mmCIF file of C-alpha atoms and ligand atoms in Angstrom:
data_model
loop_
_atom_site.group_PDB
_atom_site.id
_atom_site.type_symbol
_atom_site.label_atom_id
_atom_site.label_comp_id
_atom_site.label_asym_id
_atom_site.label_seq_id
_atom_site.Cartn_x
_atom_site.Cartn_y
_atom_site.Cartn_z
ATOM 1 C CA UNK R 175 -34.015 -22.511 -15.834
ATOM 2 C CA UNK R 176 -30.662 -21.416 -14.518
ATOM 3 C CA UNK R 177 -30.057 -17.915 -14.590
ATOM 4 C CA UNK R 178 -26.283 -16.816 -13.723
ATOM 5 C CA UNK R 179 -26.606 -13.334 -11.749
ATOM 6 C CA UNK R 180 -23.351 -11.445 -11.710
ATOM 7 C CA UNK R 181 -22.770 -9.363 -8.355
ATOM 8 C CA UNK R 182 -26.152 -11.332 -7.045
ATOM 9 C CA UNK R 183 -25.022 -10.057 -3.949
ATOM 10 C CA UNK R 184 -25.506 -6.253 -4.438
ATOM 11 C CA UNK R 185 -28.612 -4.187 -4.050
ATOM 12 C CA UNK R 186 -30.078 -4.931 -6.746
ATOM 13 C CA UNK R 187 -28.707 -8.438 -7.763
ATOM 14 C CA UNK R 188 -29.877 -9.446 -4.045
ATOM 15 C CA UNK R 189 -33.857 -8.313 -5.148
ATOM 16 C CA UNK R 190 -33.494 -9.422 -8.632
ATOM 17 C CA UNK R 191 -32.156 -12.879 -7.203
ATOM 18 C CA UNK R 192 -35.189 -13.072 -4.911
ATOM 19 C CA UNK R 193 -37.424 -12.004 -7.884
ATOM 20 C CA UNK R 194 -36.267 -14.594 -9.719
ATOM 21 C CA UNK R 195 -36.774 -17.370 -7.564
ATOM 22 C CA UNK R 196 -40.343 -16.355 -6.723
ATOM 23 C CA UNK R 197 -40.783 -16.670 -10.673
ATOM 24 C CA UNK R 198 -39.270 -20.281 -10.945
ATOM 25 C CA UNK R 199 -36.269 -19.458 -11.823
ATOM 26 C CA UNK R 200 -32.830 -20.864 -10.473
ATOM 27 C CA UNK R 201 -30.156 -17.729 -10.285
ATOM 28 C CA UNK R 202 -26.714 -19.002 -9.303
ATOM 29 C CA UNK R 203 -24.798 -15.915 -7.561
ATOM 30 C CA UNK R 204 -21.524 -14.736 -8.408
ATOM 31 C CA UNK R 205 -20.088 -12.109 -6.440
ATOM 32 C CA UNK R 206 -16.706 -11.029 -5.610
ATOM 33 C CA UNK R 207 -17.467 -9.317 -2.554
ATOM 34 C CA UNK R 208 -15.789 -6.263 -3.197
ATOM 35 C CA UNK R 209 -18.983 -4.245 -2.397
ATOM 36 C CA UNK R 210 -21.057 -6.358 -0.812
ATOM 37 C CA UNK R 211 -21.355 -8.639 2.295
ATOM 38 C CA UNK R 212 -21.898 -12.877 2.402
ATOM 39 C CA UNK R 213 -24.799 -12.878 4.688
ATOM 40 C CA UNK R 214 -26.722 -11.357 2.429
ATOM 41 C CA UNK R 215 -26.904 -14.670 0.721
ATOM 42 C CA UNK R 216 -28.270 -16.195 3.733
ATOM 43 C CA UNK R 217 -31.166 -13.443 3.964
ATOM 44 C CA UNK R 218 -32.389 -14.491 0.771
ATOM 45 C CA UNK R 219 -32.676 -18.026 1.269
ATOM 46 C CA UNK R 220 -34.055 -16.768 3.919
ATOM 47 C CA UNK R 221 -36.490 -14.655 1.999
ATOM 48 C CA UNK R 222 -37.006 -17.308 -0.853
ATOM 49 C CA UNK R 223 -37.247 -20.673 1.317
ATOM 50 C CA UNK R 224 -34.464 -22.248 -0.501
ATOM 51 C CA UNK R 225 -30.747 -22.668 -1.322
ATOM 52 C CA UNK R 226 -29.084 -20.647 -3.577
ATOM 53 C CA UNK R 227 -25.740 -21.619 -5.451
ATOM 54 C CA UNK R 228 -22.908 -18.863 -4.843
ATOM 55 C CA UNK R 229 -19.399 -18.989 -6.175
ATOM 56 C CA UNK R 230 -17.351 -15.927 -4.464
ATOM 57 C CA UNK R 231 -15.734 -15.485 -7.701
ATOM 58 C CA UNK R 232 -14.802 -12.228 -10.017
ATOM 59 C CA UNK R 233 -15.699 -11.482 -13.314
ATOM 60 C CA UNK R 234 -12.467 -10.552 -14.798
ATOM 61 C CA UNK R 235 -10.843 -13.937 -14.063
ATOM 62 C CA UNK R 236 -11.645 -15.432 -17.047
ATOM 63 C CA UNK R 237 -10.701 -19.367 -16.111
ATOM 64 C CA UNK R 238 -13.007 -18.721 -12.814
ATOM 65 C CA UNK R 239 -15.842 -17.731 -15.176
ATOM 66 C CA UNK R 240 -15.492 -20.846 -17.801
ATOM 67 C CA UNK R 241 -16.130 -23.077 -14.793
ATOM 68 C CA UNK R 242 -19.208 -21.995 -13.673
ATOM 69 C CA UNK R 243 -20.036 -22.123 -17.478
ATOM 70 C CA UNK R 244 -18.914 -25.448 -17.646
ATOM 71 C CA UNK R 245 -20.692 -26.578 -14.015
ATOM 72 C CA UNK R 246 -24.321 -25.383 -15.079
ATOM 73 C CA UNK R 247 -26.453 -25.581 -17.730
ATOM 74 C CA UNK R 248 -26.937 -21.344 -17.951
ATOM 75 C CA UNK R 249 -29.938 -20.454 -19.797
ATOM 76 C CA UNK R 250 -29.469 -16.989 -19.014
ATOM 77 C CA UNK R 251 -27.387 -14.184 -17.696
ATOM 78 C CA UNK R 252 -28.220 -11.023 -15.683
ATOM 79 C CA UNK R 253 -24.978 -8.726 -15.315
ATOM 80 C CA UNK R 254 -24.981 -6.313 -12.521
ATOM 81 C CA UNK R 255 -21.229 -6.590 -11.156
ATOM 82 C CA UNK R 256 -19.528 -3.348 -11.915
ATOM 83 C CA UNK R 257 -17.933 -0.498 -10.126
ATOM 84 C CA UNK R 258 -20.629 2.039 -9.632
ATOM 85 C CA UNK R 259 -18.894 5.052 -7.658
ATOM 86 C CA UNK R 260 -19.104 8.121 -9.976
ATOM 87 C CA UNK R 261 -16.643 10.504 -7.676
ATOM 88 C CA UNK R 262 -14.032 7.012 -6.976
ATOM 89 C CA UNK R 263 -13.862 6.834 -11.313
ATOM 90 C CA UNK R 264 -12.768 10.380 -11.874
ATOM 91 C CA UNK R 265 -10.109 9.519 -9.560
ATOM 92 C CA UNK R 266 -9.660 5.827 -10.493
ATOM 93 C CA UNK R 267 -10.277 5.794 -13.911
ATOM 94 C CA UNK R 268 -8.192 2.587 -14.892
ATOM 95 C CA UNK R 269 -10.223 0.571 -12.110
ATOM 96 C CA UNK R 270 -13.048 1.645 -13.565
ATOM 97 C CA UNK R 271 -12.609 0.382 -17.194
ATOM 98 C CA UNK R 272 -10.675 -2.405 -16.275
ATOM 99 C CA UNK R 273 -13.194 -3.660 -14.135
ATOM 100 C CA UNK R 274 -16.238 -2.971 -15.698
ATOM 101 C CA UNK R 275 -15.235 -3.392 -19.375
ATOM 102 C CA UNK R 276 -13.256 -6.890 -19.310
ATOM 103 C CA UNK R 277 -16.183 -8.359 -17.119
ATOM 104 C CA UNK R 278 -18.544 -7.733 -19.582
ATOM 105 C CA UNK R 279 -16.181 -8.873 -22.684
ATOM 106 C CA UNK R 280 -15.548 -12.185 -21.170
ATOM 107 C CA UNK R 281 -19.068 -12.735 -20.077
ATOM 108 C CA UNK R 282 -19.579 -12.181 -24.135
ATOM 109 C CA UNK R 283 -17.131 -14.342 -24.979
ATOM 110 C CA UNK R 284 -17.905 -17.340 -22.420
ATOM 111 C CA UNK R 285 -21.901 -16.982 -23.894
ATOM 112 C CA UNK R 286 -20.564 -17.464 -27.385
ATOM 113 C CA UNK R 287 -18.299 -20.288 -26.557
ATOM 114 C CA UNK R 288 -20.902 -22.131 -23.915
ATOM 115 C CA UNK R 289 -24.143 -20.733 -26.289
ATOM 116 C CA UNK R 290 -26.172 -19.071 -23.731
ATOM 117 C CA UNK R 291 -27.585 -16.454 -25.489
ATOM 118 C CA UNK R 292 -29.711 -14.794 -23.284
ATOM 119 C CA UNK R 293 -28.152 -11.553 -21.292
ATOM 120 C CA UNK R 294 -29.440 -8.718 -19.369
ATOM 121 C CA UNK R 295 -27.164 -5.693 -18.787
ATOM 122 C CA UNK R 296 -27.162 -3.037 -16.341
ATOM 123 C CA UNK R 297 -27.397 0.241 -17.783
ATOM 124 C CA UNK R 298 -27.889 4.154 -16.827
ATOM 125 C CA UNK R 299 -29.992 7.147 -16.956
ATOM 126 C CA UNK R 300 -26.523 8.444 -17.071
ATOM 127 C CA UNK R 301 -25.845 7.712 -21.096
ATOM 128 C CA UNK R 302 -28.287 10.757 -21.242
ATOM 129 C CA UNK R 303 -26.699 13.195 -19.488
ATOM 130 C CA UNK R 304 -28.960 16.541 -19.026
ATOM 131 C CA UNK R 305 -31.278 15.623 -22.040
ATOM 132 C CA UNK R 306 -32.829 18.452 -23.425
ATOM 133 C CA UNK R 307 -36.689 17.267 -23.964
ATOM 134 C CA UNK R 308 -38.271 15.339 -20.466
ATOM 135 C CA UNK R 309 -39.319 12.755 -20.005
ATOM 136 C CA UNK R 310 -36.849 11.132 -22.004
ATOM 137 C CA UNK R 311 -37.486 8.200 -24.694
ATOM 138 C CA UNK R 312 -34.693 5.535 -25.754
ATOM 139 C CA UNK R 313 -34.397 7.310 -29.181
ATOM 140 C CA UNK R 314 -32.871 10.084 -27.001
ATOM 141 C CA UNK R 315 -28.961 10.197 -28.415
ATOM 142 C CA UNK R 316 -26.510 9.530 -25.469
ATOM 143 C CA UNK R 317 -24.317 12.525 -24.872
ATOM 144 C CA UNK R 318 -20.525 12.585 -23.619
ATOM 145 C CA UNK R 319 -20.415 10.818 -20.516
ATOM 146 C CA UNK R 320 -19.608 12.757 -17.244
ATOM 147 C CA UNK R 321 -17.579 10.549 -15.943
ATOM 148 C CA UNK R 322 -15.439 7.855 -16.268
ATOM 149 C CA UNK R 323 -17.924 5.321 -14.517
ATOM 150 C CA UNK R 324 -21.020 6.643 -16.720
ATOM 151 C CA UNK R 325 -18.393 6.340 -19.943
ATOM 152 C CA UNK R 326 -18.019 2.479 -18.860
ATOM 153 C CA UNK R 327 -21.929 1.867 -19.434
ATOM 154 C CA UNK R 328 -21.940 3.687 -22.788
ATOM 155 C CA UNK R 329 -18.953 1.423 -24.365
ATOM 156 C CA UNK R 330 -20.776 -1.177 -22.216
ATOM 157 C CA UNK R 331 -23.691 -0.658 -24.300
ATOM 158 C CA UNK R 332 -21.823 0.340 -27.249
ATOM 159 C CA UNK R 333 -19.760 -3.212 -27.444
ATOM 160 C CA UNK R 334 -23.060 -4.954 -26.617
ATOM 161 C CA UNK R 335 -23.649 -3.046 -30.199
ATOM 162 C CA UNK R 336 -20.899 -4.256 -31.860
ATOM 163 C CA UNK R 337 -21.160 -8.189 -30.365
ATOM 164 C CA UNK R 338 -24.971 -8.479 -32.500
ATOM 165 C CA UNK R 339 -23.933 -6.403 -35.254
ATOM 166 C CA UNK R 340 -21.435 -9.058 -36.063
ATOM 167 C CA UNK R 341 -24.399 -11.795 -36.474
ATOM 168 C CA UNK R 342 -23.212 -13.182 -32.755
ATOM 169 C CA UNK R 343 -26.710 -14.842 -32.133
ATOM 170 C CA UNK R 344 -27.122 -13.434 -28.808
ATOM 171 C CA UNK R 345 -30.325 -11.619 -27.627
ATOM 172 C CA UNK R 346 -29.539 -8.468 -25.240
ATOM 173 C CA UNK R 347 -31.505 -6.371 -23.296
ATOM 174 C CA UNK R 348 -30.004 -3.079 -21.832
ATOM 175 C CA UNK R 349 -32.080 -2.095 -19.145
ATOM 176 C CA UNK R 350 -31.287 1.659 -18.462
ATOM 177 C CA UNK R 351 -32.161 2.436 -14.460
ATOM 178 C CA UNK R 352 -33.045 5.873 -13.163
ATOM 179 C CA UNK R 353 -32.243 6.259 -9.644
ATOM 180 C CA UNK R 354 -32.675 2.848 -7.714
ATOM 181 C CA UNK R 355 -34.168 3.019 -4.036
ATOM 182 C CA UNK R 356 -35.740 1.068 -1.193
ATOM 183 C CA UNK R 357 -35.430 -2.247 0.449
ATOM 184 C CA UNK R 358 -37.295 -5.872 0.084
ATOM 185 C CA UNK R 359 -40.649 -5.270 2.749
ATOM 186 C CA UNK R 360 -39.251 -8.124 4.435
ATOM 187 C CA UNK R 361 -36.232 -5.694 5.949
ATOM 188 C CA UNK R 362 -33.700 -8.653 5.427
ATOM 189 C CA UNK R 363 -31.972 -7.456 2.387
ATOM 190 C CA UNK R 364 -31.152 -3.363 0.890
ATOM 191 C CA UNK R 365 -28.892 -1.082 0.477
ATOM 192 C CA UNK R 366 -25.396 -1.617 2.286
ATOM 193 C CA UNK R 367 -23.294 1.365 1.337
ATOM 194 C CA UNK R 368 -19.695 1.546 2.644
ATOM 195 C CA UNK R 369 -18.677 4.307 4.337
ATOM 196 C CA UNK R 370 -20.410 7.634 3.611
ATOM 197 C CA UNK R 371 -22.942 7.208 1.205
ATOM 198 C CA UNK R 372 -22.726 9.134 -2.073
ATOM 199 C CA UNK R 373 -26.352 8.652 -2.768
ATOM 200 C CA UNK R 374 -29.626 10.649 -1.326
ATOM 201 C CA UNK R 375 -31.854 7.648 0.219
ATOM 202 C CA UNK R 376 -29.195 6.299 2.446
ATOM 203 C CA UNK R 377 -27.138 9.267 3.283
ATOM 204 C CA UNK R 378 -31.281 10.587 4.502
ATOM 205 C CA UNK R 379 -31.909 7.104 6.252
ATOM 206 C CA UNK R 380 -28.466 6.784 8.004
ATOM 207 C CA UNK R 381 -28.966 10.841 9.503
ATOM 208 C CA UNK R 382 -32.525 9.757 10.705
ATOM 209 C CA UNK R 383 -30.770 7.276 12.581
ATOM 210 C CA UNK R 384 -28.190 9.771 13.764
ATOM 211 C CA UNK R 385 -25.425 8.054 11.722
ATOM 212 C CA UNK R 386 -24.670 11.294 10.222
ATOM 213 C CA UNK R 387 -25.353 14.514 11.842
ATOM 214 C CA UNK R 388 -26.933 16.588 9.144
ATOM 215 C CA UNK R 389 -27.815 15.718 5.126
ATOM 216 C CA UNK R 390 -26.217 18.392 2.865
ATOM 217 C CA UNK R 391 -28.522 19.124 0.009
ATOM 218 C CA UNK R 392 -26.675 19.677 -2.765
ATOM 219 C CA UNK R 393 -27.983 23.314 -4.499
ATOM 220 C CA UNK R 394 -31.375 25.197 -4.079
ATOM 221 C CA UNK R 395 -30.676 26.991 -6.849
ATOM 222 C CA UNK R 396 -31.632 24.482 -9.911
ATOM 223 C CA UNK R 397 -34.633 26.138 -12.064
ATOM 224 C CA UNK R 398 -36.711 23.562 -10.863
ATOM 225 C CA UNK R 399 -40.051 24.371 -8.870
ATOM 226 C CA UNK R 400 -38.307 23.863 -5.537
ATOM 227 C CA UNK R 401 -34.993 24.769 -6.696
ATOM 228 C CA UNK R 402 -33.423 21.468 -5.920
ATOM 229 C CA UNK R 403 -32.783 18.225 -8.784
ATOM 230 C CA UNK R 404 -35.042 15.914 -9.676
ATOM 231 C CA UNK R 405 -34.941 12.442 -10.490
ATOM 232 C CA UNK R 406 -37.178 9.595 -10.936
ATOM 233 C CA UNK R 407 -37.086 7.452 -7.672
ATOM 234 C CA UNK R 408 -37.731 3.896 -8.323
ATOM 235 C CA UNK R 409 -38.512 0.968 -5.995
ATOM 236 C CA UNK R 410 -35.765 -1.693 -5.981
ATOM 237 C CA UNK R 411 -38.624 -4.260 -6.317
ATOM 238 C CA UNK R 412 -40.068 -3.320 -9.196
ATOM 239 C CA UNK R 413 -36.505 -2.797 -10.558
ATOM 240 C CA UNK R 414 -35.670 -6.219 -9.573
ATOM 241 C CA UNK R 415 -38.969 -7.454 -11.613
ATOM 242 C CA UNK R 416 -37.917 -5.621 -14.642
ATOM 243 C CA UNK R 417 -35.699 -8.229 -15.245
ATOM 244 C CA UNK R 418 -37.205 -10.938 -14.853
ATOM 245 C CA UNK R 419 -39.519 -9.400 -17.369
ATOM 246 C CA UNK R 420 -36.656 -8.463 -19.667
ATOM 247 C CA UNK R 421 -35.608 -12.575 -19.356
ATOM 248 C CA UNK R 422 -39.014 -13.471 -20.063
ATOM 249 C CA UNK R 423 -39.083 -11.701 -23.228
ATOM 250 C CA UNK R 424 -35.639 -12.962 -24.421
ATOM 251 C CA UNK R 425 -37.120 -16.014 -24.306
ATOM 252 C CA UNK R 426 -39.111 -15.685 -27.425
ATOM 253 C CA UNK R 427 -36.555 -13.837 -29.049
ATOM 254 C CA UNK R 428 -34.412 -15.681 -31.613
ATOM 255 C CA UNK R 429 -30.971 -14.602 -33.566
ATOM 256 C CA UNK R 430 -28.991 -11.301 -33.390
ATOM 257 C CA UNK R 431 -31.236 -9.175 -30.989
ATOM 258 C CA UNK R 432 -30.305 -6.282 -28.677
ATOM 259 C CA UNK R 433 -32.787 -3.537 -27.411
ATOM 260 C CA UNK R 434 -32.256 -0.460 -24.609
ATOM 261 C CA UNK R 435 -35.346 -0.025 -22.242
ATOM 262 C CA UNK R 436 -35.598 2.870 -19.429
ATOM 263 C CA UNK R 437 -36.830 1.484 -16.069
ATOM 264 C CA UNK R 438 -38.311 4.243 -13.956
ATOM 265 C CA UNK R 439 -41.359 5.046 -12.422
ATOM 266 C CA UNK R 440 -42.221 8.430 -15.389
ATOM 267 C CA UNK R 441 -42.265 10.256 -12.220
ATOM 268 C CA UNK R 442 -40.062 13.332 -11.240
ATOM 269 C CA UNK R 443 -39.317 14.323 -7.631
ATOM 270 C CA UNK R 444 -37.317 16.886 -6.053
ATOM 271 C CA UNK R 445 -34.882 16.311 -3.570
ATOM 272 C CA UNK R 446 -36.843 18.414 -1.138
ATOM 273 C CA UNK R 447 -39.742 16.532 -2.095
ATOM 274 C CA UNK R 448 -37.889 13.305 -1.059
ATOM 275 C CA UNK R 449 -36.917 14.744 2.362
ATOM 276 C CA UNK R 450 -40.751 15.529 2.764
ATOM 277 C CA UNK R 451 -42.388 12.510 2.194
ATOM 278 C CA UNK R 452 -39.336 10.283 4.217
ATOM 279 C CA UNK R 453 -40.492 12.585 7.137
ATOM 280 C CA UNK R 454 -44.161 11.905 6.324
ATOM 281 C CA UNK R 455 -43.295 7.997 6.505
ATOM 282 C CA UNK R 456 -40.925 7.809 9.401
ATOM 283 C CA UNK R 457 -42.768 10.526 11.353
ATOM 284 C CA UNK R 458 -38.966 12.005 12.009
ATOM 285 C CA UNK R 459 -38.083 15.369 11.362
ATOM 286 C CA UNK R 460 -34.664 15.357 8.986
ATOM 287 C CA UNK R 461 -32.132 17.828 10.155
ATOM 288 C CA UNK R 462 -30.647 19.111 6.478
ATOM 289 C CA UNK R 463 -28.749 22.546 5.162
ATOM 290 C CA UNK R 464 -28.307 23.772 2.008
ATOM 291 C CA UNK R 465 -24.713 23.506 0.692
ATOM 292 C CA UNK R 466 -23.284 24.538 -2.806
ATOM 293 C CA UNK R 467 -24.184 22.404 -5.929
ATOM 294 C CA UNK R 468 -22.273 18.899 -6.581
ATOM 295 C CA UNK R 469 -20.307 18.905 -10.177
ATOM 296 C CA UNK R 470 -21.541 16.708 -12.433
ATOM 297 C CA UNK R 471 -24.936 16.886 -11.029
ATOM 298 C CA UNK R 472 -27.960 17.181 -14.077
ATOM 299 C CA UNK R 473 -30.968 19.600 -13.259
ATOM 300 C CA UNK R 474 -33.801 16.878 -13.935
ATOM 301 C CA UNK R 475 -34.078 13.504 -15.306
ATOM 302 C CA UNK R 476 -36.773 10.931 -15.566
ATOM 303 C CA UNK R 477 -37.868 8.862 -17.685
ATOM 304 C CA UNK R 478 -40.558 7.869 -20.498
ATOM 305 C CA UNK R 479 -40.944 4.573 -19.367
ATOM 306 C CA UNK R 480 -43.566 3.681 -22.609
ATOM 307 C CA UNK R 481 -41.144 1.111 -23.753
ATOM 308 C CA UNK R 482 -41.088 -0.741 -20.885
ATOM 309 C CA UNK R 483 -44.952 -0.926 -20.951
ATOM 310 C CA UNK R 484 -45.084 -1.563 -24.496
ATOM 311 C CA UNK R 485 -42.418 -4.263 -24.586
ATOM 312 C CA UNK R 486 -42.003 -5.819 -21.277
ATOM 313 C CA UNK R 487 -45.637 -5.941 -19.751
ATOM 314 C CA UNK R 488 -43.805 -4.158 -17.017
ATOM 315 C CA UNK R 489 -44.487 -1.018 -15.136
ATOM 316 C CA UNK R 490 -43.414 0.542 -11.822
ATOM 317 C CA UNK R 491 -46.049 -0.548 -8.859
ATOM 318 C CA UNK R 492 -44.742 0.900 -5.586
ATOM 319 C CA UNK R 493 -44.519 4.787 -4.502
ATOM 320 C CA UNK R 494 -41.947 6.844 -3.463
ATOM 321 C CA UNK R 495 -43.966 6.934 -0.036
ATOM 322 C CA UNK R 496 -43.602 2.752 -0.277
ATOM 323 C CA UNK R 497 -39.670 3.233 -1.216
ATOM 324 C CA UNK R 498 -38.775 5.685 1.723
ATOM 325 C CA UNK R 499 -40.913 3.704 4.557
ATOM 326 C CA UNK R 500 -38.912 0.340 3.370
ATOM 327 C CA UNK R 501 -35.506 1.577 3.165
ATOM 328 C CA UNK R 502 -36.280 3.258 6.856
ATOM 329 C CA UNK R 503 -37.482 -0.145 7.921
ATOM 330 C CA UNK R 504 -33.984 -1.579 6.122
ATOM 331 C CA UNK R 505 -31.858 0.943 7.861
ATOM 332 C CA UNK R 506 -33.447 0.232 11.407
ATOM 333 C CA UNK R 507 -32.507 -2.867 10.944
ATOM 334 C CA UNK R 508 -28.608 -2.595 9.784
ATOM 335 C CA UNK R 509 -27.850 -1.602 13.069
ATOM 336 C CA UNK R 510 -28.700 -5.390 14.380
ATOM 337 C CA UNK R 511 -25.521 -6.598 12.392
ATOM 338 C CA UNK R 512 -23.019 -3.620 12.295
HETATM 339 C C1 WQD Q 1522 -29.775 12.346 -6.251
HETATM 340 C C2 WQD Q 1522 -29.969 13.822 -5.957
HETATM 341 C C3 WQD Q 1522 -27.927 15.016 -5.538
HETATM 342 C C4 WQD Q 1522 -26.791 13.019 -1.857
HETATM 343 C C5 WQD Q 1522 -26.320 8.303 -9.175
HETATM 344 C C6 WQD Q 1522 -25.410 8.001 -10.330
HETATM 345 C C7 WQD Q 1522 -26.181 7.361 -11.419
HETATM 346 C C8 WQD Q 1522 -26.940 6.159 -10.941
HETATM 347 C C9 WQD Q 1522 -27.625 6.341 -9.643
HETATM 348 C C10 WQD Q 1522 -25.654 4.185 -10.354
HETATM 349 C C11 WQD Q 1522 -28.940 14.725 -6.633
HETATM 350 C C12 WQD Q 1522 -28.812 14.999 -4.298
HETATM 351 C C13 WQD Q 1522 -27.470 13.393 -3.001
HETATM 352 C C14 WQD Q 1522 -26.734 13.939 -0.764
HETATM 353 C C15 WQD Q 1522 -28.041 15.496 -2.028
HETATM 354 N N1 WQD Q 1522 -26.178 4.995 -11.141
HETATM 355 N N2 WQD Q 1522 -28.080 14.619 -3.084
HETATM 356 N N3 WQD Q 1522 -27.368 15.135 -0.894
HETATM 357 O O1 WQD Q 1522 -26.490 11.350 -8.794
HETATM 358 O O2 WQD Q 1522 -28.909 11.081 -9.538
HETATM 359 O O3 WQD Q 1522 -27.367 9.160 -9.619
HETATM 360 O O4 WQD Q 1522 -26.860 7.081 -8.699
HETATM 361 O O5 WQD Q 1522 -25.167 3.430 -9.858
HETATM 362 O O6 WQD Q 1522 -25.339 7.046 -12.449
HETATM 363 O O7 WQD Q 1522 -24.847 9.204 -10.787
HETATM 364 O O8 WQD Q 1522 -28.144 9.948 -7.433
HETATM 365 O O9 WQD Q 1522 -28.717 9.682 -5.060
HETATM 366 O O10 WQD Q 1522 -26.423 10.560 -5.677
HETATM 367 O O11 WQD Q 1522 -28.413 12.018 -6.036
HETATM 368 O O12 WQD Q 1522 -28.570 16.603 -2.085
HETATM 369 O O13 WQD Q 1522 -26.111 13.665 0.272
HETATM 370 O O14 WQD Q 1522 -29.781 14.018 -4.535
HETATM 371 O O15 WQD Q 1522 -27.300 16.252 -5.680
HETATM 372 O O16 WQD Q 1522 -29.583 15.904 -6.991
HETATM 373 P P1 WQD Q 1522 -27.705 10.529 -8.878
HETATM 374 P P2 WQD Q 1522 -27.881 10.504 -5.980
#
């Protein structure tokens, strides 16, 4: 079954390729490689023991995208490539929508003409902003996004909507990810951020390795326990098998479908928390400070993650301790090739 995985080349495309193929699946990769790097297809194959087809080609070119419908038989289509910077889309907020709105509407349009009717789309915790009751269900109503980037998965979502409401007979899943971490065990594929990182795992792995000089911890003030956020911390693994979950289950849907699922582990932790156990796991002691607060920053999310259960047959295996001591493995490992 041929499974056509948009930005298969990213973080989590690269897992969810490799999940894929361990399932029986045959993803075909294509990837721009605007924000990610071409021997990570290599590491895969490596990973898989096979091939994988790759067309270095981008979403919004429309006449690109009709010949990779017309060159395969798709059966299926997981959509990660987007934009994902949420400080870059306040600033850029045209790149932003261009690029992560017309991708999606001509994937939409290519399914209907080529009738593959099968799509998985990759949504946010972020269509929730602060929600008021944790942990928080898929009933919970989205609230104004925060930014530009989170806006682009709510009309994502919202369009998705509109597509099934109009009898298109396409079955969707929107799976809605907390905060993605980790590596593959293997240490041949994770997270390859450019330039500073904006996110907590790799801005803590790259200071461990003395990449940076110190991790700023964005406010101790929060009324949390610690006084710093929390989030739910999930394993890119079991991300990556949420989807092939989420295909699975398309696969006995029929007609005009479209449901939103949380992926997460149901788990809160702190940011301090996080700094504790990635010193438990690496055995380093993490040089950090406390700085002011970063806008646009909620208190706490995580999620309910009852759907997933319920619907999928899917739930999160690996720890946060599991998480931390692979992405450390990852990061020891970057240095090799950079
Ligand atoms: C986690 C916590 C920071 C860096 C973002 C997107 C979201 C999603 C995943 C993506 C926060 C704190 C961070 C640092 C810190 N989608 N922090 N020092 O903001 O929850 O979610 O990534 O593609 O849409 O917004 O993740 O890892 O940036 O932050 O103290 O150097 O760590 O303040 O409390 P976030 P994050």
């Amino acid at each position: 079954m041929q499974i056509l995985v948009t930005g298969g080349l990213g973080f989590i495309g690269s897992h969810t390729v490799v999940a894929l193929a361990e399932q029986g699946f045959t993803p075909i990769i294509v990837d721009n490689l605007s924000n990610s790097e071409f021997f990570i297809k290599e590491r895969i194959e490596q990973i898989i023991g096979k091939a994988v087809k790759f067309y270095e080609t981008d979403c919004n070119d429309l006449q690109a995208m009709e010949k990779i419908f017309q060159e395969n038989a798709l059966q299926g289509i997981i959509h990660f490539a987007a934009y994902k910077a949420v400080g870059e889309s306040v600033a850029e907020p045209l790149k932003y929508y261009e690029n992560n709105l017309f991708s999606l509407i001509n994937l939409l349009k290519l399914m209907q003409k080529y009738a593959v009717q099968k799509l998985v789309f990759s949504s946010s915790c972020t269509v929730y902003g602060q929600a008021e009751k944790l942990p928080v269900d898929e009933s919970t109503p989205t609230l104004p996004a925060f930014s530009p980037y989170g806006n682009t998965k709510q009309i994502g979502e919202e369009i998705l909507q509109d597509v099934v409401r109009s009898n298109a007979d396409l079955q969707i899943i929107s799976l809605r990810y907390f905060n993605p971490i980790g590596a593959h065990p293997s240490a041949l594929i994770g997270e390859l951020p450019r330039g500073v990182p904006n996110n907590l795992v790799p801005y803590i792995t790259q200071t461990a390795i003395g990449k940076r000089s110190i991790l700023n911890v964005f406010g101790n003030d929060y009324p949390t326990p610690d006084g710093t956020c929390i989030r739910d911390f999930i394993h890119v693994c079991d991300l990556a098998e949420a989807h092939v979950k989420a295909l699975e289950f398309l696969q006995q849907q029929n007609g005009s479908f479209i449901d939103f699922i949380n992926i997460g582990t149901g788990k809160g932790n702190s940011v301090l928390e996080v700094i504790k156990t990635f010193e438990q796991v690496s055995g380093k002691k993490l040089p950090y400070q406390f700085v002011p607060r970063r806008s646009g920053d909620v208190t706490a999310i995580y999620a309910d993650v009852s759907k997933a259960e319920k619907v999928l047959g899917w739930k999160a295996k690996r720890t946060l301790a599991d998480a931390l001591a692979d992405a450390w493995r990852w990061e020891q490992t970057i240095r090799t090739y950079q």
